[in-house]
């Protein structure tokens, strides 16, 4: 039963991540090969606006469909919402990794990729084994790692001038 709830959480997390990431990686890579630095920052801000918009839609769909979602999955609404939000946070993190790839910063890419994996494992082990938090500890580990990774990446981009303004033309692109 607990394993099933972790699996459902992971499925919602990954579906959200895949849906919000769909096509954005290619757009970011293309932008970094043909545009200037300000355009890069505006593309990123516009991509993050898309992620936020899709996340809001997914949260609303979960809330509206909470009864059938629960009857099918047995995952409480709160945990489904955590899966959606943290799945979107992982998208933000992956966009940042794409930026590092476009900038040919392989060492930083590897450090960030391995750091989020270690955070996920470490937090999950602490909660599940150390604090006996059960399945909730495992999903909190995944969620917190994704949220921490996204938060750190956004702060790093903002401080480095890598986040510009949302441009309607880039959102449409």
PDB file of C-alpha atoms in Angstrom:
ATOM      1  CA  UNK A   1       0.000   0.000   0.000  1.00  0.00           C
ATOM      2  CA  UNK A   2       2.723   2.504   0.943  1.00  0.00           C
ATOM      3  CA  UNK A   3       4.791   1.552  -2.084  1.00  0.00           C
ATOM      4  CA  UNK A   4       1.739   2.187  -4.268  1.00  0.00           C
ATOM      5  CA  UNK A   5       1.343   5.706  -2.858  1.00  0.00           C
ATOM      6  CA  UNK A   6       5.015   6.445  -3.542  1.00  0.00           C
ATOM      7  CA  UNK A   7       4.555   5.130  -7.079  1.00  0.00           C
ATOM      8  CA  UNK A   8       1.463   7.288  -7.640  1.00  0.00           C
ATOM      9  CA  UNK A   9       3.291  10.341  -6.276  1.00  0.00           C
ATOM     10  CA  UNK A  10       6.232   9.596  -8.589  1.00  0.00           C
ATOM     11  CA  UNK A  11       3.883   9.186 -11.550  1.00  0.00           C
ATOM     12  CA  UNK A  12       2.184  12.546 -10.929  1.00  0.00           C
ATOM     13  CA  UNK A  13       5.592  14.178 -10.318  1.00  0.00           C
ATOM     14  CA  UNK A  14       7.009  12.775 -13.575  1.00  0.00           C
ATOM     15  CA  UNK A  15       3.913  13.473 -15.665  1.00  0.00           C
ATOM     16  CA  UNK A  16       3.949  17.078 -14.462  1.00  0.00           C
ATOM     17  CA  UNK A  17       7.673  17.366 -15.104  1.00  0.00           C
ATOM     18  CA  UNK A  18       7.380  15.911 -18.598  1.00  0.00           C
ATOM     19  CA  UNK A  19       4.344  18.027 -19.468  1.00  0.00           C
ATOM     20  CA  UNK A  20       5.834  21.307 -18.253  1.00  0.00           C
ATOM     21  CA  UNK A  21       9.226  20.554 -19.818  1.00  0.00           C
ATOM     22  CA  UNK A  22       7.786  19.547 -23.193  1.00  0.00           C
ATOM     23  CA  UNK A  23       9.688  21.459 -25.865  1.00  0.00           C
ATOM     24  CA  UNK A  24      11.276  23.981 -23.496  1.00  0.00           C
ATOM     25  CA  UNK A  25      14.704  22.364 -23.571  1.00  0.00           C
ATOM     26  CA  UNK A  26      14.963  22.769 -27.328  1.00  0.00           C
ATOM     27  CA  UNK A  27      13.791  26.387 -27.132  1.00  0.00           C
ATOM     28  CA  UNK A  28      16.382  27.229 -24.497  1.00  0.00           C
ATOM     29  CA  UNK A  29      19.185  25.544 -26.442  1.00  0.00           C
ATOM     30  CA  UNK A  30      18.168  27.312 -29.637  1.00  0.00           C
ATOM     31  CA  UNK A  31      17.955  30.676 -27.894  1.00  0.00           C
ATOM     32  CA  UNK A  32      21.457  30.282 -26.503  1.00  0.00           C
ATOM     33  CA  UNK A  33      22.895  29.585 -29.946  1.00  0.00           C
ATOM     34  CA  UNK A  34      21.378  32.506 -31.868  1.00  0.00           C
ATOM     35  CA  UNK A  35      20.442  35.311 -29.466  1.00  0.00           C
ATOM     36  CA  UNK A  36      22.296  37.863 -27.340  1.00  0.00           C
ATOM     37  CA  UNK A  37      22.638  37.755 -23.544  1.00  0.00           C
ATOM     38  CA  UNK A  38      19.522  39.867 -22.876  1.00  0.00           C
ATOM     39  CA  UNK A  39      17.493  37.642 -25.167  1.00  0.00           C
ATOM     40  CA  UNK A  40      18.764  34.615 -23.207  1.00  0.00           C
ATOM     41  CA  UNK A  41      17.510  36.163 -19.972  1.00  0.00           C
ATOM     42  CA  UNK A  42      14.156  37.050 -21.518  1.00  0.00           C
ATOM     43  CA  UNK A  43      13.768  33.554 -22.981  1.00  0.00           C
ATOM     44  CA  UNK A  44      14.403  32.037 -19.570  1.00  0.00           C
ATOM     45  CA  UNK A  45      11.916  34.328 -17.842  1.00  0.00           C
ATOM     46  CA  UNK A  46       9.358  33.535 -20.534  1.00  0.00           C
ATOM     47  CA  UNK A  47       9.975  29.792 -20.171  1.00  0.00           C
ATOM     48  CA  UNK A  48       9.527  30.030 -16.423  1.00  0.00           C
ATOM     49  CA  UNK A  49       6.259  31.912 -16.983  1.00  0.00           C
ATOM     50  CA  UNK A  50       5.095  28.991 -19.120  1.00  0.00           C
ATOM     51  CA  UNK A  51       6.050  26.538 -16.364  1.00  0.00           C
ATOM     52  CA  UNK A  52       4.173  28.583 -13.752  1.00  0.00           C
ATOM     53  CA  UNK A  53       1.099  28.805 -15.999  1.00  0.00           C
ATOM     54  CA  UNK A  54       1.072  25.067 -16.681  1.00  0.00           C
ATOM     55  CA  UNK A  55       1.550  24.384 -12.973  1.00  0.00           C
ATOM     56  CA  UNK A  56      -1.452  26.522 -12.096  1.00  0.00           C
ATOM     57  CA  UNK A  57      -3.545  24.623 -14.648  1.00  0.00           C
ATOM     58  CA  UNK A  58      -2.354  21.272 -13.249  1.00  0.00           C
ATOM     59  CA  UNK A  59      -3.099  22.346  -9.660  1.00  0.00           C
ATOM     60  CA  UNK A  60      -6.607  23.418 -10.695  1.00  0.00           C
ATOM     61  CA  UNK A  61      -7.190  20.132 -12.525  1.00  0.00           C
ATOM     62  CA  UNK A  62      -6.099  18.167  -9.449  1.00  0.00           C
ATOM     63  CA  UNK A  63      -8.347  20.235  -7.198  1.00  0.00           C
ATOM     64  CA  UNK A  64     -11.326  19.924  -9.526  1.00  0.00           C
ATOM     65  CA  UNK A  65     -10.788  16.222 -10.069  1.00  0.00           C
ATOM     66  CA  UNK A  66      -9.848  15.379  -6.484  1.00  0.00           C
ATOM     67  CA  UNK A  67     -12.658  12.862  -5.930  1.00  0.00           C
ATOM     68  CA  UNK A  68     -11.944  10.669  -8.978  1.00  0.00           C
ATOM     69  CA  UNK A  69      -8.191  11.151  -8.512  1.00  0.00           C
ATOM     70  CA  UNK A  70      -8.414   9.880  -4.945  1.00  0.00           C
ATOM     71  CA  UNK A  71     -10.760   7.014  -5.815  1.00  0.00           C
ATOM     72  CA  UNK A  72      -8.304   5.801  -8.466  1.00  0.00           C
ATOM     73  CA  UNK A  73      -5.030   6.433  -6.610  1.00  0.00           C
ATOM     74  CA  UNK A  74      -5.797   6.687  -2.864  1.00  0.00           C
ATOM     75  CA  UNK A  75      -3.333   9.591  -2.829  1.00  0.00           C
ATOM     76  CA  UNK A  76      -4.738  12.476  -0.767  1.00  0.00           C
ATOM     77  CA  UNK A  77      -5.176  15.785  -2.599  1.00  0.00           C
ATOM     78  CA  UNK A  78      -2.433  17.516  -0.597  1.00  0.00           C
ATOM     79  CA  UNK A  79       0.138  14.958  -1.720  1.00  0.00           C
ATOM     80  CA  UNK A  80      -1.070  15.142  -5.332  1.00  0.00           C
ATOM     81  CA  UNK A  81      -0.608  18.917  -5.210  1.00  0.00           C
ATOM     82  CA  UNK A  82       2.874  18.495  -3.711  1.00  0.00           C
ATOM     83  CA  UNK A  83       3.693  16.128  -6.594  1.00  0.00           C
ATOM     84  CA  UNK A  84       2.499  18.658  -9.187  1.00  0.00           C
ATOM     85  CA  UNK A  85       4.358  21.591  -7.653  1.00  0.00           C
ATOM     86  CA  UNK A  86       7.582  19.685  -7.048  1.00  0.00           C
ATOM     87  CA  UNK A  87       7.405  18.146 -10.544  1.00  0.00           C
ATOM     88  CA  UNK A  88       7.261  21.662 -11.938  1.00  0.00           C
ATOM     89  CA  UNK A  89      10.138  22.676  -9.675  1.00  0.00           C
ATOM     90  CA  UNK A  90      12.149  19.866 -11.231  1.00  0.00           C
ATOM     91  CA  UNK A  91      11.379  21.383 -14.634  1.00  0.00           C
ATOM     92  CA  UNK A  92      12.894  24.682 -13.475  1.00  0.00           C
ATOM     93  CA  UNK A  93      15.956  22.777 -12.307  1.00  0.00           C
ATOM     94  CA  UNK A  94      16.231  20.958 -15.639  1.00  0.00           C
ATOM     95  CA  UNK A  95      15.954  24.216 -17.567  1.00  0.00           C
ATOM     96  CA  UNK A  96      18.875  25.498 -15.500  1.00  0.00           C
ATOM     97  CA  UNK A  97      20.844  22.363 -16.406  1.00  0.00           C
ATOM     98  CA  UNK A  98      20.041  23.087 -20.048  1.00  0.00           C
ATOM     99  CA  UNK A  99      21.455  26.592 -19.612  1.00  0.00           C
ATOM    100  CA  UNK A 100      24.653  25.119 -18.178  1.00  0.00           C
ATOM    101  CA  UNK A 101      24.819  22.733 -21.119  1.00  0.00           C
ATOM    102  CA  UNK A 102      24.338  25.581 -23.602  1.00  0.00           C
ATOM    103  CA  UNK A 103      27.087  27.552 -21.855  1.00  0.00           C
ATOM    104  CA  UNK A 104      29.340  24.478 -22.023  1.00  0.00           C
ATOM    105  CA  UNK A 105      29.754  24.361 -18.246  1.00  0.00           C
ATOM    106  CA  UNK A 106      30.041  20.603 -17.905  1.00  0.00           C
ATOM    107  CA  UNK A 107      31.581  20.594 -14.422  1.00  0.00           C
ATOM    108  CA  UNK A 108      28.812  22.784 -12.966  1.00  0.00           C
ATOM    109  CA  UNK A 109      26.228  20.659 -14.776  1.00  0.00           C
ATOM    110  CA  UNK A 110      27.619  17.524 -13.133  1.00  0.00           C
ATOM    111  CA  UNK A 111      27.833  19.168  -9.710  1.00  0.00           C
ATOM    112  CA  UNK A 112      24.214  20.356  -9.823  1.00  0.00           C
ATOM    113  CA  UNK A 113      22.888  17.092 -11.245  1.00  0.00           C
ATOM    114  CA  UNK A 114      24.658  15.032  -8.594  1.00  0.00           C
ATOM    115  CA  UNK A 115      23.759  17.492  -5.823  1.00  0.00           C
ATOM    116  CA  UNK A 116      20.023  17.180  -6.404  1.00  0.00           C
ATOM    117  CA  UNK A 117      20.317  13.394  -6.478  1.00  0.00           C
ATOM    118  CA  UNK A 118      22.267  13.384  -3.224  1.00  0.00           C
ATOM    119  CA  UNK A 119      19.806  15.806  -1.613  1.00  0.00           C
ATOM    120  CA  UNK A 120      16.903  13.561  -2.654  1.00  0.00           C
ATOM    121  CA  UNK A 121      18.613  10.457  -1.261  1.00  0.00           C
ATOM    122  CA  UNK A 122      19.861  12.158   1.897  1.00  0.00           C
ATOM    123  CA  UNK A 123      16.574  13.809   2.854  1.00  0.00           C
ATOM    124  CA  UNK A 124      14.616  10.648   2.055  1.00  0.00           C
ATOM    125  CA  UNK A 125      16.917   8.451   4.152  1.00  0.00           C
ATOM    126  CA  UNK A 126      16.845  10.892   7.051  1.00  0.00           C
ATOM    127  CA  UNK A 127      13.048  10.990   7.029  1.00  0.00           C
ATOM    128  CA  UNK A 128      12.314   7.333   6.263  1.00  0.00           C
ATOM    129  CA  UNK A 129      15.053   5.611   8.249  1.00  0.00           C
ATOM    130  CA  UNK A 130      16.004   8.227  10.822  1.00  0.00           C
ATOM    131  CA  UNK A 131      12.597   9.667  11.645  1.00  0.00           C
ATOM    132  CA  UNK A 132      10.449   6.676  10.595  1.00  0.00           C
ATOM    133  CA  UNK A 133       8.306   8.924   8.376  1.00  0.00           C
ATOM    134  CA  UNK A 134       7.216   6.085   6.060  1.00  0.00           C
ATOM    135  CA  UNK A 135       6.058   6.770   2.519  1.00  0.00           C
ATOM    136  CA  UNK A 136       5.536  10.451   3.343  1.00  0.00           C
ATOM    137  CA  UNK A 137       9.234  10.764   4.149  1.00  0.00           C
ATOM    138  CA  UNK A 138      10.165   9.387   0.751  1.00  0.00           C
ATOM    139  CA  UNK A 139       7.940  11.764  -1.177  1.00  0.00           C
ATOM    140  CA  UNK A 140       8.944  14.725   1.002  1.00  0.00           C
ATOM    141  CA  UNK A 141      12.574  13.898   0.167  1.00  0.00           C
ATOM    142  CA  UNK A 142      11.869  14.062  -3.556  1.00  0.00           C
ATOM    143  CA  UNK A 143       9.757  17.207  -3.232  1.00  0.00           C
ATOM    144  CA  UNK A 144      12.182  19.094  -1.004  1.00  0.00           C
ATOM    145  CA  UNK A 145      15.143  18.225  -3.231  1.00  0.00           C
ATOM    146  CA  UNK A 146      13.292  19.500  -6.326  1.00  0.00           C
ATOM    147  CA  UNK A 147      12.121  22.680  -4.582  1.00  0.00           C
ATOM    148  CA  UNK A 148      15.571  23.394  -3.141  1.00  0.00           C
ATOM    149  CA  UNK A 149      17.190  22.802  -6.514  1.00  0.00           C
ATOM    150  CA  UNK A 150      14.739  25.067  -8.330  1.00  0.00           C
ATOM    151  CA  UNK A 151      14.986  27.771  -5.681  1.00  0.00           C
ATOM    152  CA  UNK A 152      18.771  27.768  -5.758  1.00  0.00           C
ATOM    153  CA  UNK A 153      18.843  27.853  -9.566  1.00  0.00           C
ATOM    154  CA  UNK A 154      16.407  30.777  -9.737  1.00  0.00           C
ATOM    155  CA  UNK A 155      18.423  32.736  -7.183  1.00  0.00           C
ATOM    156  CA  UNK A 156      21.647  31.975  -9.047  1.00  0.00           C
ATOM    157  CA  UNK A 157      20.143  33.036 -12.389  1.00  0.00           C
ATOM    158  CA  UNK A 158      18.616  36.191 -10.906  1.00  0.00           C
ATOM    159  CA  UNK A 159      21.835  37.287  -9.181  1.00  0.00           C
ATOM    160  CA  UNK A 160      23.833  36.577 -12.330  1.00  0.00           C
ATOM    161  CA  UNK A 161      21.526  38.626 -14.534  1.00  0.00           C
ATOM    162  CA  UNK A 162      20.242  35.497 -16.224  1.00  0.00           C
ATOM    163  CA  UNK A 163      16.553  36.242 -15.665  1.00  0.00           C
ATOM    164  CA  UNK A 164      15.031  38.943 -17.801  1.00  0.00           C
ATOM    165  CA  UNK A 165      11.498  40.017 -18.562  1.00  0.00           C
ATOM    166  CA  UNK A 166       8.690  37.834 -19.786  1.00  0.00           C
ATOM    167  CA  UNK A 167       8.197  38.587 -23.472  1.00  0.00           C
ATOM    168  CA  UNK A 168       4.957  37.670 -25.179  1.00  0.00           C
ATOM    169  CA  UNK A 169       6.802  36.873 -28.403  1.00  0.00           C
ATOM    170  CA  UNK A 170       9.039  34.359 -26.580  1.00  0.00           C
ATOM    171  CA  UNK A 171       6.076  32.742 -24.824  1.00  0.00           C
ATOM    172  CA  UNK A 172       4.390  32.317 -28.206  1.00  0.00           C
ATOM    173  CA  UNK A 173       7.626  30.927 -29.641  1.00  0.00           C
TER     174      UNK A 173
END
